[in-house]
Amino acid sequence: VQLQASGGGLVQAGGSLRLSCAALGRTFISYGMGWFRQAPGKEREVVGTMTRSGFTTYYTDSEKGRFTISRDNAKNTVYLQMNSLKPEDTAVYYCATSKTGWASERERDYDYWGQGTQVTVSS
């Protein structure tokens, strides 16, 4: 199983980015997935998750309403649309697939991870 995360970059505060996570060897309609991020000097944290049925959960008040997870089943790709970006959103963003069709905030429930894509938001 391989996950390829892409779409990161440098953006000004208030801007938008759309991250993509393409999977080979595992289909998102059969497994849950999660988006995580790790800021410099901080532990990795969950951003949001999607179950195999497409149910999404967002984990911080800051992300609710600004971040949206969606999926293109034909491309077996999941997206993280990030709007109204803030400097505190600067981090390496990772996608991961769950061991089951469910999706949780616990890293131990995920067995395959993408390589990460850097998002930098300037003030």
PDB file of C-alpha atoms in Angstrom:
ATOM      1  CA  VAL A   1       0.000   0.000   0.000  1.00  0.00           C
ATOM      2  CA  GLN A   2       1.269   3.423  -0.935  1.00  0.00           C
ATOM      3  CA  LEU A   3      -0.174   6.799  -0.111  1.00  0.00           C
ATOM      4  CA  GLN A   4       0.942   9.880  -1.987  1.00  0.00           C
ATOM      5  CA  ALA A   5       0.159  13.212  -0.379  1.00  0.00           C
ATOM      6  CA  SER A   6       0.549  16.361  -2.418  1.00  0.00           C
ATOM      7  CA  GLY A   7      -0.674  19.920  -2.751  1.00  0.00           C
ATOM      8  CA  GLY A   8       1.223  21.634  -0.006  1.00  0.00           C
ATOM      9  CA  GLY A   9       3.016  24.908  -0.443  1.00  0.00           C
ATOM     10  CA  LEU A  10       3.448  28.463   0.743  1.00  0.00           C
ATOM     11  CA  VAL A  11       0.326  30.598   1.087  1.00  0.00           C
ATOM     12  CA  GLN A  12      -0.520  33.871   2.732  1.00  0.00           C
ATOM     13  CA  ALA A  13      -2.815  33.997   5.726  1.00  0.00           C
ATOM     14  CA  GLY A  14      -6.416  33.926   4.587  1.00  0.00           C
ATOM     15  CA  GLY A  15      -5.583  31.867   1.534  1.00  0.00           C
ATOM     16  CA  SER A  16      -6.568  28.347   0.586  1.00  0.00           C
ATOM     17  CA  LEU A  17      -4.913  25.079  -0.316  1.00  0.00           C
ATOM     18  CA  ARG A  18      -6.234  21.715  -1.349  1.00  0.00           C
ATOM     19  CA  LEU A  19      -4.215  18.693  -0.344  1.00  0.00           C
ATOM     20  CA  SER A  20      -4.604  15.382  -2.126  1.00  0.00           C
ATOM     21  CA  CYS A  21      -3.976  11.868  -0.951  1.00  0.00           C
ATOM     22  CA  ALA A  22      -3.882   9.196  -3.625  1.00  0.00           C
ATOM     23  CA  ALA A  23      -3.770   5.542  -2.621  1.00  0.00           C
ATOM     24  CA  LEU A  24      -2.374   2.483  -4.368  1.00  0.00           C
ATOM     25  CA  GLY A  25      -3.184  -0.945  -3.033  1.00  0.00           C
ATOM     26  CA  ARG A  26      -6.057   0.079  -0.818  1.00  0.00           C
ATOM     27  CA  THR A  27      -9.351   1.717  -1.660  1.00  0.00           C
ATOM     28  CA  PHE A  28     -10.833   4.499   0.392  1.00  0.00           C
ATOM     29  CA  ILE A  29     -14.330   3.094  -0.073  1.00  0.00           C
ATOM     30  CA  SER A  30     -13.223   0.078   1.957  1.00  0.00           C
ATOM     31  CA  TYR A  31     -11.096   1.738   4.637  1.00  0.00           C
ATOM     32  CA  GLY A  32     -11.285   4.818   6.750  1.00  0.00           C
ATOM     33  CA  MET A  33      -8.669   7.510   6.472  1.00  0.00           C
ATOM     34  CA  GLY A  34      -7.327  10.439   8.386  1.00  0.00           C
ATOM     35  CA  TRP A  35      -5.498  13.676   7.867  1.00  0.00           C
ATOM     36  CA  PHE A  36      -2.908  14.542  10.503  1.00  0.00           C
ATOM     37  CA  ARG A  37      -0.417  17.339  10.867  1.00  0.00           C
ATOM     38  CA  GLN A  38       2.769  18.013  12.758  1.00  0.00           C
ATOM     39  CA  ALA A  39       3.920  21.542  13.439  1.00  0.00           C
ATOM     40  CA  PRO A  40       7.565  22.284  14.291  1.00  0.00           C
ATOM     41  CA  GLY A  41       8.322  21.269  17.829  1.00  0.00           C
ATOM     42  CA  LYS A  42       4.902  19.765  18.399  1.00  0.00           C
ATOM     43  CA  GLU A  43       3.415  16.305  18.382  1.00  0.00           C
ATOM     44  CA  ARG A  44       1.444  15.092  15.431  1.00  0.00           C
ATOM     45  CA  GLU A  45      -2.263  15.745  15.787  1.00  0.00           C
ATOM     46  CA  VAL A  46      -5.360  14.664  13.951  1.00  0.00           C
ATOM     47  CA  VAL A  47      -7.004  17.179  11.647  1.00  0.00           C
ATOM     48  CA  GLY A  48      -9.980  15.203  10.402  1.00  0.00           C
ATOM     49  CA  THR A  49     -11.102  11.752   9.400  1.00  0.00           C
ATOM     50  CA  MET A  50     -13.411  10.039   6.952  1.00  0.00           C
ATOM     51  CA  THR A  51     -14.942   6.597   7.323  1.00  0.00           C
ATOM     52  CA  ARG A  52     -15.351   4.282   4.374  1.00  0.00           C
ATOM     53  CA  SER A  53     -18.967   5.383   4.118  1.00  0.00           C
ATOM     54  CA  GLY A  54     -17.846   8.982   3.792  1.00  0.00           C
ATOM     55  CA  PHE A  55     -18.714  10.239   7.259  1.00  0.00           C
ATOM     56  CA  THR A  56     -16.315  13.000   8.262  1.00  0.00           C
ATOM     57  CA  THR A  57     -15.194  14.247  11.649  1.00  0.00           C
ATOM     58  CA  TYR A  58     -13.111  17.334  12.407  1.00  0.00           C
ATOM     59  CA  TYR A  59     -11.223  17.528  15.632  1.00  0.00           C
ATOM     60  CA  THR A  60     -10.608  21.095  16.630  1.00  0.00           C
ATOM     61  CA  ASP A  61     -12.905  24.074  16.749  1.00  0.00           C
ATOM     62  CA  SER A  62     -10.381  25.937  14.638  1.00  0.00           C
ATOM     63  CA  GLU A  63     -10.714  23.485  11.768  1.00  0.00           C
ATOM     64  CA  LYS A  64     -14.458  23.094  11.844  1.00  0.00           C
ATOM     65  CA  GLY A  65     -15.835  25.225   9.092  1.00  0.00           C
ATOM     66  CA  ARG A  66     -12.437  25.945   7.547  1.00  0.00           C
ATOM     67  CA  PHE A  67     -11.329  22.444   6.568  1.00  0.00           C
ATOM     68  CA  THR A  68     -13.304  19.972   4.474  1.00  0.00           C
ATOM     69  CA  ILE A  69     -12.474  16.391   3.618  1.00  0.00           C
ATOM     70  CA  SER A  70     -13.876  14.965   0.412  1.00  0.00           C
ATOM     71  CA  ARG A  71     -13.293  11.936  -1.732  1.00  0.00           C
ATOM     72  CA  ASP A  72     -13.196  11.016  -5.411  1.00  0.00           C
ATOM     73  CA  ASN A  73     -13.915   7.302  -5.558  1.00  0.00           C
ATOM     74  CA  ALA A  74     -13.064   7.011  -9.249  1.00  0.00           C
ATOM     75  CA  LYS A  75      -9.588   8.377  -8.579  1.00  0.00           C
ATOM     76  CA  ASN A  76      -9.262   6.714  -5.178  1.00  0.00           C
ATOM     77  CA  THR A  77      -8.153  10.062  -3.845  1.00  0.00           C
ATOM     78  CA  VAL A  78      -9.109  11.974  -0.737  1.00  0.00           C
ATOM     79  CA  TYR A  79      -8.808  15.722  -0.462  1.00  0.00           C
ATOM     80  CA  LEU A  80      -8.362  18.178   2.367  1.00  0.00           C
ATOM     81  CA  GLN A  81      -9.647  21.601   1.379  1.00  0.00           C
ATOM     82  CA  MET A  82      -8.258  24.227   3.705  1.00  0.00           C
ATOM     83  CA  ASN A  83      -9.680  27.746   3.651  1.00  0.00           C
ATOM     84  CA  SER A  84      -8.968  30.888   5.654  1.00  0.00           C
ATOM     85  CA  LEU A  85      -5.556  29.540   6.513  1.00  0.00           C
ATOM     86  CA  LYS A  86      -3.736  30.873   9.543  1.00  0.00           C
ATOM     87  CA  PRO A  87      -0.025  30.895  10.392  1.00  0.00           C
ATOM     88  CA  GLU A  88      -0.754  28.325  13.107  1.00  0.00           C
ATOM     89  CA  ASP A  89      -1.849  25.905  10.377  1.00  0.00           C
ATOM     90  CA  THR A  90       1.785  25.676   9.285  1.00  0.00           C
ATOM     91  CA  ALA A  91       2.791  22.036   9.531  1.00  0.00           C
ATOM     92  CA  VAL A  92       3.621  18.909   7.628  1.00  0.00           C
ATOM     93  CA  TYR A  93       0.331  17.282   6.698  1.00  0.00           C
ATOM     94  CA  TYR A  94       0.012  13.504   6.495  1.00  0.00           C
ATOM     95  CA  CYS A  95      -2.691  11.228   5.229  1.00  0.00           C
ATOM     96  CA  ALA A  96      -3.139   7.728   6.541  1.00  0.00           C
ATOM     97  CA  THR A  97      -5.467   4.795   6.029  1.00  0.00           C
ATOM     98  CA  SER A  98      -7.243   3.108   8.866  1.00  0.00           C
ATOM     99  CA  LYS A  99      -6.945  -0.598   9.595  1.00  0.00           C
ATOM    100  CA  THR A 100     -10.725  -0.849   9.292  1.00  0.00           C
ATOM    101  CA  GLY A 101     -13.616   0.938   7.654  1.00  0.00           C
ATOM    102  CA  TRP A 102     -13.863   3.213  10.651  1.00  0.00           C
ATOM    103  CA  ALA A 103     -11.704   6.256  11.340  1.00  0.00           C
ATOM    104  CA  SER A 104     -10.573   7.580  14.681  1.00  0.00           C
ATOM    105  CA  GLU A 105      -8.253  10.197  16.089  1.00  0.00           C
ATOM    106  CA  ARG A 106      -5.807   7.566  17.332  1.00  0.00           C
ATOM    107  CA  GLU A 107      -2.660   7.086  15.295  1.00  0.00           C
ATOM    108  CA  ARG A 108      -2.428   3.458  16.340  1.00  0.00           C
ATOM    109  CA  ASP A 109      -5.590   2.762  14.351  1.00  0.00           C
ATOM    110  CA  TYR A 110      -3.783   3.650  11.112  1.00  0.00           C
ATOM    111  CA  ASP A 111      -1.326   1.355   9.394  1.00  0.00           C
ATOM    112  CA  TYR A 112      -0.240   3.130   6.216  1.00  0.00           C
ATOM    113  CA  TRP A 113       0.979   6.690   6.019  1.00  0.00           C
ATOM    114  CA  GLY A 114       1.850   9.057   3.244  1.00  0.00           C
ATOM    115  CA  GLN A 115       5.153  10.870   3.183  1.00  0.00           C
ATOM    116  CA  GLY A 116       3.742  14.220   4.258  1.00  0.00           C
ATOM    117  CA  THR A 117       3.390  17.514   2.460  1.00  0.00           C
ATOM    118  CA  GLN A 118       4.553  20.832   3.860  1.00  0.00           C
ATOM    119  CA  VAL A 119       2.055  23.640   4.334  1.00  0.00           C
ATOM    120  CA  THR A 120       3.457  27.027   5.255  1.00  0.00           C
ATOM    121  CA  VAL A 121       1.167  29.950   5.975  1.00  0.00           C
ATOM    122  CA  SER A 122       2.802  33.368   6.122  1.00  0.00           C
ATOM    123  CA  SER A 123       1.367  36.230   8.137  1.00  0.00           C
TER     124      SER A 123
END
